Amino acid sequence: MQQRLNHIFIHIVTALAVAMFFSCDSSFEDIRKIDTPERFPVGVAENFHLIYTDSARIKATLTSPRSEDYSNQEFPYQEFPDGLKVVFFDKDKNESTVTADYGIIYQATDMTDLRGNVVLLTHDGKKLETSQLYWDQKNKWIFTGEKFTYTNPQKGTIMNGEGIEFSQDFDEGKGKVKAYKIDGVKDIEVDEEETPANSDQPGEEERE
């Protein structure tokens, strides 16, 4: 009989200990939620459109299906959860574009973080593809530390690498483009049907 009572007592103590453990764990979660501020935007805009100007000249435009304003946070930012498109204009008003599945602008630093299927296409046909790209608006600089594919139809080449940076005007040949950890450069494949017929000598474009 005594052994049975001891057995019941042990079960009761164990049950109380487990209940106290889960109660403490629940209290801890409640405290953690109090310490963590909720993230609510102060404003939401559909079909968002923003124009960047410099000396009364349009330098870039940004459009997005949805923009969420988190300027109420300690580090204010603007988020584009449904993707965005940025169009850059050079001094001759040529357009270059970059698209991404997601974007965020940190207002204190004017730094834009683009993520997911990032594709940059210059006005002369050059294309950069990567998973993440940063745009430094103040210094007019674009860079990434991720793997990338860079296609240059003018030179007929494709370059793969990891890490690249260049100026916002995409000016090449003046020391403004730097690529790191290059895996290799290969020629763009051209179908035989695209080769000019009845031509024994290369054309002007081929010689370039």
mmCIF file of C-alpha atoms in Angstrom:
data_model
loop_
_atom_site.group_PDB
_atom_site.id
_atom_site.type_symbol
_atom_site.label_atom_id
_atom_site.label_comp_id
_atom_site.label_asym_id
_atom_site.label_seq_id
_atom_site.Cartn_x
_atom_site.Cartn_y
_atom_site.Cartn_z
ATOM 1 C CA MET A 1 0.000 0.000 0.000
ATOM 2 C CA GLN A 2 2.791 2.385 0.993
ATOM 3 C CA GLN A 3 4.619 1.613 -2.275
ATOM 4 C CA ARG A 4 1.471 2.427 -4.268
ATOM 5 C CA LEU A 5 1.076 5.779 -2.432
ATOM 6 C CA ASN A 6 4.737 6.633 -3.163
ATOM 7 C CA HIS A 7 4.176 5.811 -6.830
ATOM 8 C CA ILE A 8 1.115 8.114 -7.006
ATOM 9 C CA PHE A 9 3.034 10.877 -5.217
ATOM 10 C CA ILE A 10 5.874 10.689 -7.735
ATOM 11 C CA HIS A 11 3.390 10.995 -10.613
ATOM 12 C CA ILE A 12 1.785 14.057 -9.003
ATOM 13 C CA VAL A 13 5.167 15.773 -8.469
ATOM 14 C CA THR A 14 6.193 15.020 -12.055
ATOM 15 C CA ALA A 15 2.938 16.419 -13.437
ATOM 16 C CA LEU A 16 3.356 19.616 -11.391
ATOM 17 C CA ALA A 17 6.947 20.024 -12.561
ATOM 18 C CA VAL A 18 5.951 19.644 -16.223
ATOM 19 C CA ALA A 19 3.106 22.130 -15.769
ATOM 20 C CA MET A 20 5.471 24.654 -14.180
ATOM 21 C CA PHE A 21 7.985 24.184 -17.010
ATOM 22 C CA PHE A 22 5.438 24.901 -19.735
ATOM 23 C CA SER A 23 4.057 27.803 -17.738
ATOM 24 C CA CYS A 24 7.520 29.356 -17.476
ATOM 25 C CA ASP A 25 8.152 28.715 -21.160
ATOM 26 C CA SER A 26 4.856 30.388 -22.070
ATOM 27 C CA SER A 27 5.694 33.370 -19.851
ATOM 28 C CA PHE A 28 9.075 33.677 -21.538
ATOM 29 C CA GLU A 29 7.415 33.729 -24.961
ATOM 30 C CA ASP A 30 5.015 36.440 -23.775
ATOM 31 C CA ILE A 31 7.907 38.564 -22.500
ATOM 32 C CA ARG A 32 9.822 38.050 -25.760
ATOM 33 C CA LYS A 33 6.806 39.222 -27.751
ATOM 34 C CA ILE A 34 6.568 42.348 -25.600
ATOM 35 C CA ASP A 35 10.253 43.134 -26.146
ATOM 36 C CA THR A 36 9.933 42.632 -29.925
ATOM 37 C CA PRO A 37 8.054 45.543 -31.528
ATOM 38 C CA GLU A 38 5.425 44.678 -34.093
ATOM 39 C CA ARG A 39 6.281 45.621 -37.664
ATOM 40 C CA PHE A 40 3.468 47.628 -39.243
ATOM 41 C CA PRO A 41 3.953 50.011 -42.183
ATOM 42 C CA VAL A 42 2.841 53.607 -41.722
ATOM 43 C CA GLY A 43 1.741 53.648 -45.338
ATOM 44 C CA VAL A 44 1.050 51.303 -48.244
ATOM 45 C CA ALA A 45 0.947 52.412 -51.879
ATOM 46 C CA GLU A 46 -0.315 50.425 -54.849
ATOM 47 C CA ASN A 47 1.169 50.994 -58.332
ATOM 48 C CA PHE A 48 4.038 52.953 -56.789
ATOM 49 C CA HIS A 49 6.084 55.356 -58.966
ATOM 50 C CA LEU A 50 9.121 57.363 -57.815
ATOM 51 C CA ILE A 51 11.371 59.739 -59.779
ATOM 52 C CA TYR A 52 15.021 60.464 -58.869
ATOM 53 C CA THR A 53 16.372 63.807 -60.098
ATOM 54 C CA ASP A 54 19.748 65.541 -60.033
ATOM 55 C CA SER A 55 20.090 69.201 -61.016
ATOM 56 C CA ALA A 56 16.549 69.133 -62.443
ATOM 57 C CA ARG A 57 17.445 66.169 -64.661
ATOM 58 C CA ILE A 58 15.760 62.784 -64.259
ATOM 59 C CA LYS A 59 18.386 60.203 -63.306
ATOM 60 C CA ALA A 60 16.169 57.207 -62.581
ATOM 61 C CA THR A 61 12.601 56.066 -62.004
ATOM 62 C CA LEU A 62 11.348 53.284 -59.743
ATOM 63 C CA THR A 63 8.038 51.510 -60.200
ATOM 64 C CA SER A 64 6.473 48.685 -58.194
ATOM 65 C CA PRO A 65 3.064 47.019 -57.782
ATOM 66 C CA ARG A 66 3.252 47.647 -54.021
ATOM 67 C CA SER A 67 5.311 49.815 -51.692
ATOM 68 C CA GLU A 68 5.307 49.578 -47.882
ATOM 69 C CA ASP A 69 6.669 52.481 -45.814
ATOM 70 C CA TYR A 70 8.449 51.490 -42.580
ATOM 71 C CA SER A 71 9.759 54.922 -41.638
ATOM 72 C CA ASN A 72 8.427 54.287 -38.114
ATOM 73 C CA GLN A 73 11.222 51.773 -37.417
ATOM 74 C CA GLU A 74 14.538 52.462 -35.684
ATOM 75 C CA PHE A 75 16.248 51.985 -39.049
ATOM 76 C CA PRO A 76 13.617 53.310 -41.480
ATOM 77 C CA TYR A 77 13.192 51.597 -44.830
ATOM 78 C CA GLN A 78 10.825 51.169 -47.742
ATOM 79 C CA GLU A 79 9.947 47.660 -48.891
ATOM 80 C CA PHE A 80 8.747 46.331 -52.257
ATOM 81 C CA PRO A 81 7.519 42.791 -51.549
ATOM 82 C CA ASP A 82 6.031 42.218 -55.012
ATOM 83 C CA GLY A 83 9.104 43.243 -56.979
ATOM 84 C CA LEU A 84 10.205 46.427 -58.670
ATOM 85 C CA LYS A 85 11.722 47.943 -61.792
ATOM 86 C CA VAL A 86 14.333 50.709 -61.916
ATOM 87 C CA VAL A 87 15.038 52.656 -65.113
ATOM 88 C CA PHE A 88 18.317 54.598 -65.311
ATOM 89 C CA PHE A 89 18.889 57.526 -67.699
ATOM 90 C CA ASP A 90 22.354 58.641 -68.819
ATOM 91 C CA LYS A 91 23.271 62.127 -70.021
ATOM 92 C CA ASP A 92 22.051 61.252 -73.521
ATOM 93 C CA LYS A 93 18.728 59.986 -72.108
ATOM 94 C CA ASN A 94 19.525 56.380 -72.971
ATOM 95 C CA GLU A 95 17.576 53.939 -70.788
ATOM 96 C CA SER A 96 18.974 50.989 -68.833
ATOM 97 C CA THR A 97 16.726 48.852 -66.636
ATOM 98 C CA VAL A 98 16.997 46.529 -63.666
ATOM 99 C CA THR A 99 14.213 44.269 -62.379
ATOM 100 C CA ALA A 100 13.981 42.119 -59.248
ATOM 101 C CA ASP A 101 11.457 39.987 -57.351
ATOM 102 C CA TYR A 102 11.982 41.979 -54.142
ATOM 103 C CA GLY A 103 13.515 45.262 -53.104
ATOM 104 C CA ILE A 104 14.186 47.384 -50.033
ATOM 105 C CA ILE A 105 15.484 50.960 -49.708
ATOM 106 C CA TYR A 106 17.250 52.016 -46.516
ATOM 107 C CA GLN A 107 16.354 55.679 -46.200
ATOM 108 C CA ALA A 108 19.220 56.706 -43.913
ATOM 109 C CA THR A 109 21.884 55.515 -46.357
ATOM 110 C CA ASP A 110 20.029 55.677 -49.718
ATOM 111 C CA MET A 111 21.072 52.075 -50.295
ATOM 112 C CA THR A 112 18.775 49.826 -52.331
ATOM 113 C CA ASP A 113 18.917 46.039 -51.899
ATOM 114 C CA LEU A 114 17.499 44.050 -54.834
ATOM 115 C CA ARG A 115 16.897 40.303 -54.501
ATOM 116 C CA GLY A 116 15.592 37.388 -56.523
ATOM 117 C CA ASN A 117 16.050 37.014 -60.296
ATOM 118 C CA VAL A 118 17.826 40.345 -60.600
ATOM 119 C CA VAL A 119 18.330 41.263 -64.267
ATOM 120 C CA LEU A 120 20.117 44.431 -65.381
ATOM 121 C CA LEU A 121 19.906 45.360 -69.064
ATOM 122 C CA THR A 122 21.849 48.331 -70.436
ATOM 123 C CA HIS A 123 20.729 50.464 -73.343
ATOM 124 C CA ASP A 124 23.374 48.900 -75.613
ATOM 125 C CA GLY A 125 22.334 45.306 -74.872
ATOM 126 C CA LYS A 126 24.703 44.256 -72.072
ATOM 127 C CA LYS A 127 23.021 42.054 -69.469
ATOM 128 C CA LEU A 128 23.860 41.149 -65.877
ATOM 129 C CA GLU A 129 21.995 38.349 -64.071
ATOM 130 C CA THR A 130 22.425 37.642 -60.362
ATOM 131 C CA SER A 131 20.480 36.764 -57.197
ATOM 132 C CA GLN A 132 21.198 40.018 -55.335
ATOM 133 C CA LEU A 133 22.329 43.485 -56.328
ATOM 134 C CA TYR A 134 22.986 46.687 -54.346
ATOM 135 C CA TRP A 135 22.448 50.212 -55.665
ATOM 136 C CA ASP A 136 24.259 52.994 -53.808
ATOM 137 C CA GLN A 137 22.319 56.078 -54.851
ATOM 138 C CA LYS A 138 24.644 58.589 -53.182
ATOM 139 C CA ASN A 139 27.801 57.314 -54.858
ATOM 140 C CA LYS A 140 25.985 56.195 -58.050
ATOM 141 C CA TRP A 141 27.513 52.743 -57.675
ATOM 142 C CA ILE A 142 26.111 49.228 -58.258
ATOM 143 C CA PHE A 143 27.653 46.054 -56.849
ATOM 144 C CA THR A 144 27.091 42.470 -55.734
ATOM 145 C CA GLY A 145 29.082 39.785 -53.950
ATOM 146 C CA GLU A 146 26.927 36.988 -55.377
ATOM 147 C CA LYS A 147 27.471 34.791 -58.426
ATOM 148 C CA PHE A 148 26.622 36.489 -61.702
ATOM 149 C CA THR A 149 26.421 36.022 -65.459
ATOM 150 C CA TYR A 150 27.447 38.961 -67.634
ATOM 151 C CA THR A 151 26.588 38.958 -71.342
ATOM 152 C CA ASN A 152 28.260 41.420 -73.697
ATOM 153 C CA PRO A 153 26.825 41.152 -77.235
ATOM 154 C CA GLN A 154 29.218 43.808 -78.531
ATOM 155 C CA LYS A 155 32.192 41.573 -77.766
ATOM 156 C CA GLY A 156 30.209 38.379 -78.295
ATOM 157 C CA THR A 157 31.100 36.998 -74.858
ATOM 158 C CA ILE A 158 29.503 35.604 -71.695
ATOM 159 C CA MET A 159 31.346 35.891 -68.391
ATOM 160 C CA ASN A 160 30.556 33.999 -65.175
ATOM 161 C CA GLY A 161 31.953 35.043 -61.831
ATOM 162 C CA GLU A 162 31.306 35.988 -58.226
ATOM 163 C CA GLY A 163 31.357 39.640 -57.231
ATOM 164 C CA ILE A 164 31.187 42.619 -59.599
ATOM 165 C CA GLU A 165 30.893 46.399 -59.245
ATOM 166 C CA PHE A 166 30.482 49.288 -61.665
ATOM 167 C CA SER A 167 29.299 52.877 -61.943
ATOM 168 C CA GLN A 168 25.631 53.700 -62.372
ATOM 169 C CA ASP A 169 26.155 54.938 -65.935
ATOM 170 C CA PHE A 170 27.531 51.474 -66.864
ATOM 171 C CA ASP A 171 30.554 53.060 -68.486
ATOM 172 C CA GLU A 172 32.981 50.374 -69.583
ATOM 173 C CA GLY A 173 36.624 50.642 -70.599
ATOM 174 C CA LYS A 174 37.481 53.424 -68.135
ATOM 175 C CA GLY A 175 38.326 51.359 -65.094
ATOM 176 C CA LYS A 176 34.788 51.627 -63.761
ATOM 177 C CA VAL A 177 33.886 47.935 -64.003
ATOM 178 C CA LYS A 178 35.536 45.445 -61.649
ATOM 179 C CA ALA A 179 34.762 41.726 -61.585
ATOM 180 C CA TYR A 180 36.090 39.234 -59.037
ATOM 181 C CA LYS A 181 36.499 35.441 -58.981
ATOM 182 C CA ILE A 182 35.841 35.056 -62.692
ATOM 183 C CA ASP A 183 35.027 31.468 -63.633
ATOM 184 C CA GLY A 184 35.669 32.040 -67.305
ATOM 185 C CA VAL A 185 34.698 33.880 -70.453
ATOM 186 C CA LYS A 186 33.203 32.116 -73.445
ATOM 187 C CA ASP A 187 31.978 33.220 -76.847
ATOM 188 C CA ILE A 188 28.282 33.600 -77.486
ATOM 189 C CA GLU A 189 27.081 30.742 -79.663
ATOM 190 C CA VAL A 190 25.774 31.863 -83.064
ATOM 191 C CA ASP A 191 23.578 29.654 -85.240
ATOM 192 C CA GLU A 192 24.877 28.909 -88.720
ATOM 193 C CA GLU A 193 21.714 30.423 -90.196
ATOM 194 C CA GLU A 194 22.721 33.764 -88.703
ATOM 195 C CA THR A 195 26.093 33.721 -90.513
ATOM 196 C CA PRO A 196 26.007 36.016 -93.585
ATOM 197 C CA ALA A 197 25.739 33.943 -96.773
ATOM 198 C CA ASN A 198 28.117 34.285 -99.780
ATOM 199 C CA SER A 199 30.683 36.110 -97.669
ATOM 200 C CA ASP A 200 34.285 34.921 -97.754
ATOM 201 C CA GLN A 201 35.490 37.884 -95.710
ATOM 202 C CA PRO A 202 34.148 38.997 -92.308
ATOM 203 C CA GLY A 203 31.885 42.027 -92.280
ATOM 204 C CA GLU A 204 32.584 45.268 -90.472
ATOM 205 C CA GLU A 205 30.695 44.145 -87.343
ATOM 206 C CA GLU A 206 32.614 40.843 -87.232
ATOM 207 C CA ARG A 207 35.969 42.593 -87.437
ATOM 208 C CA GLU A 208 35.022 44.678 -84.414
#
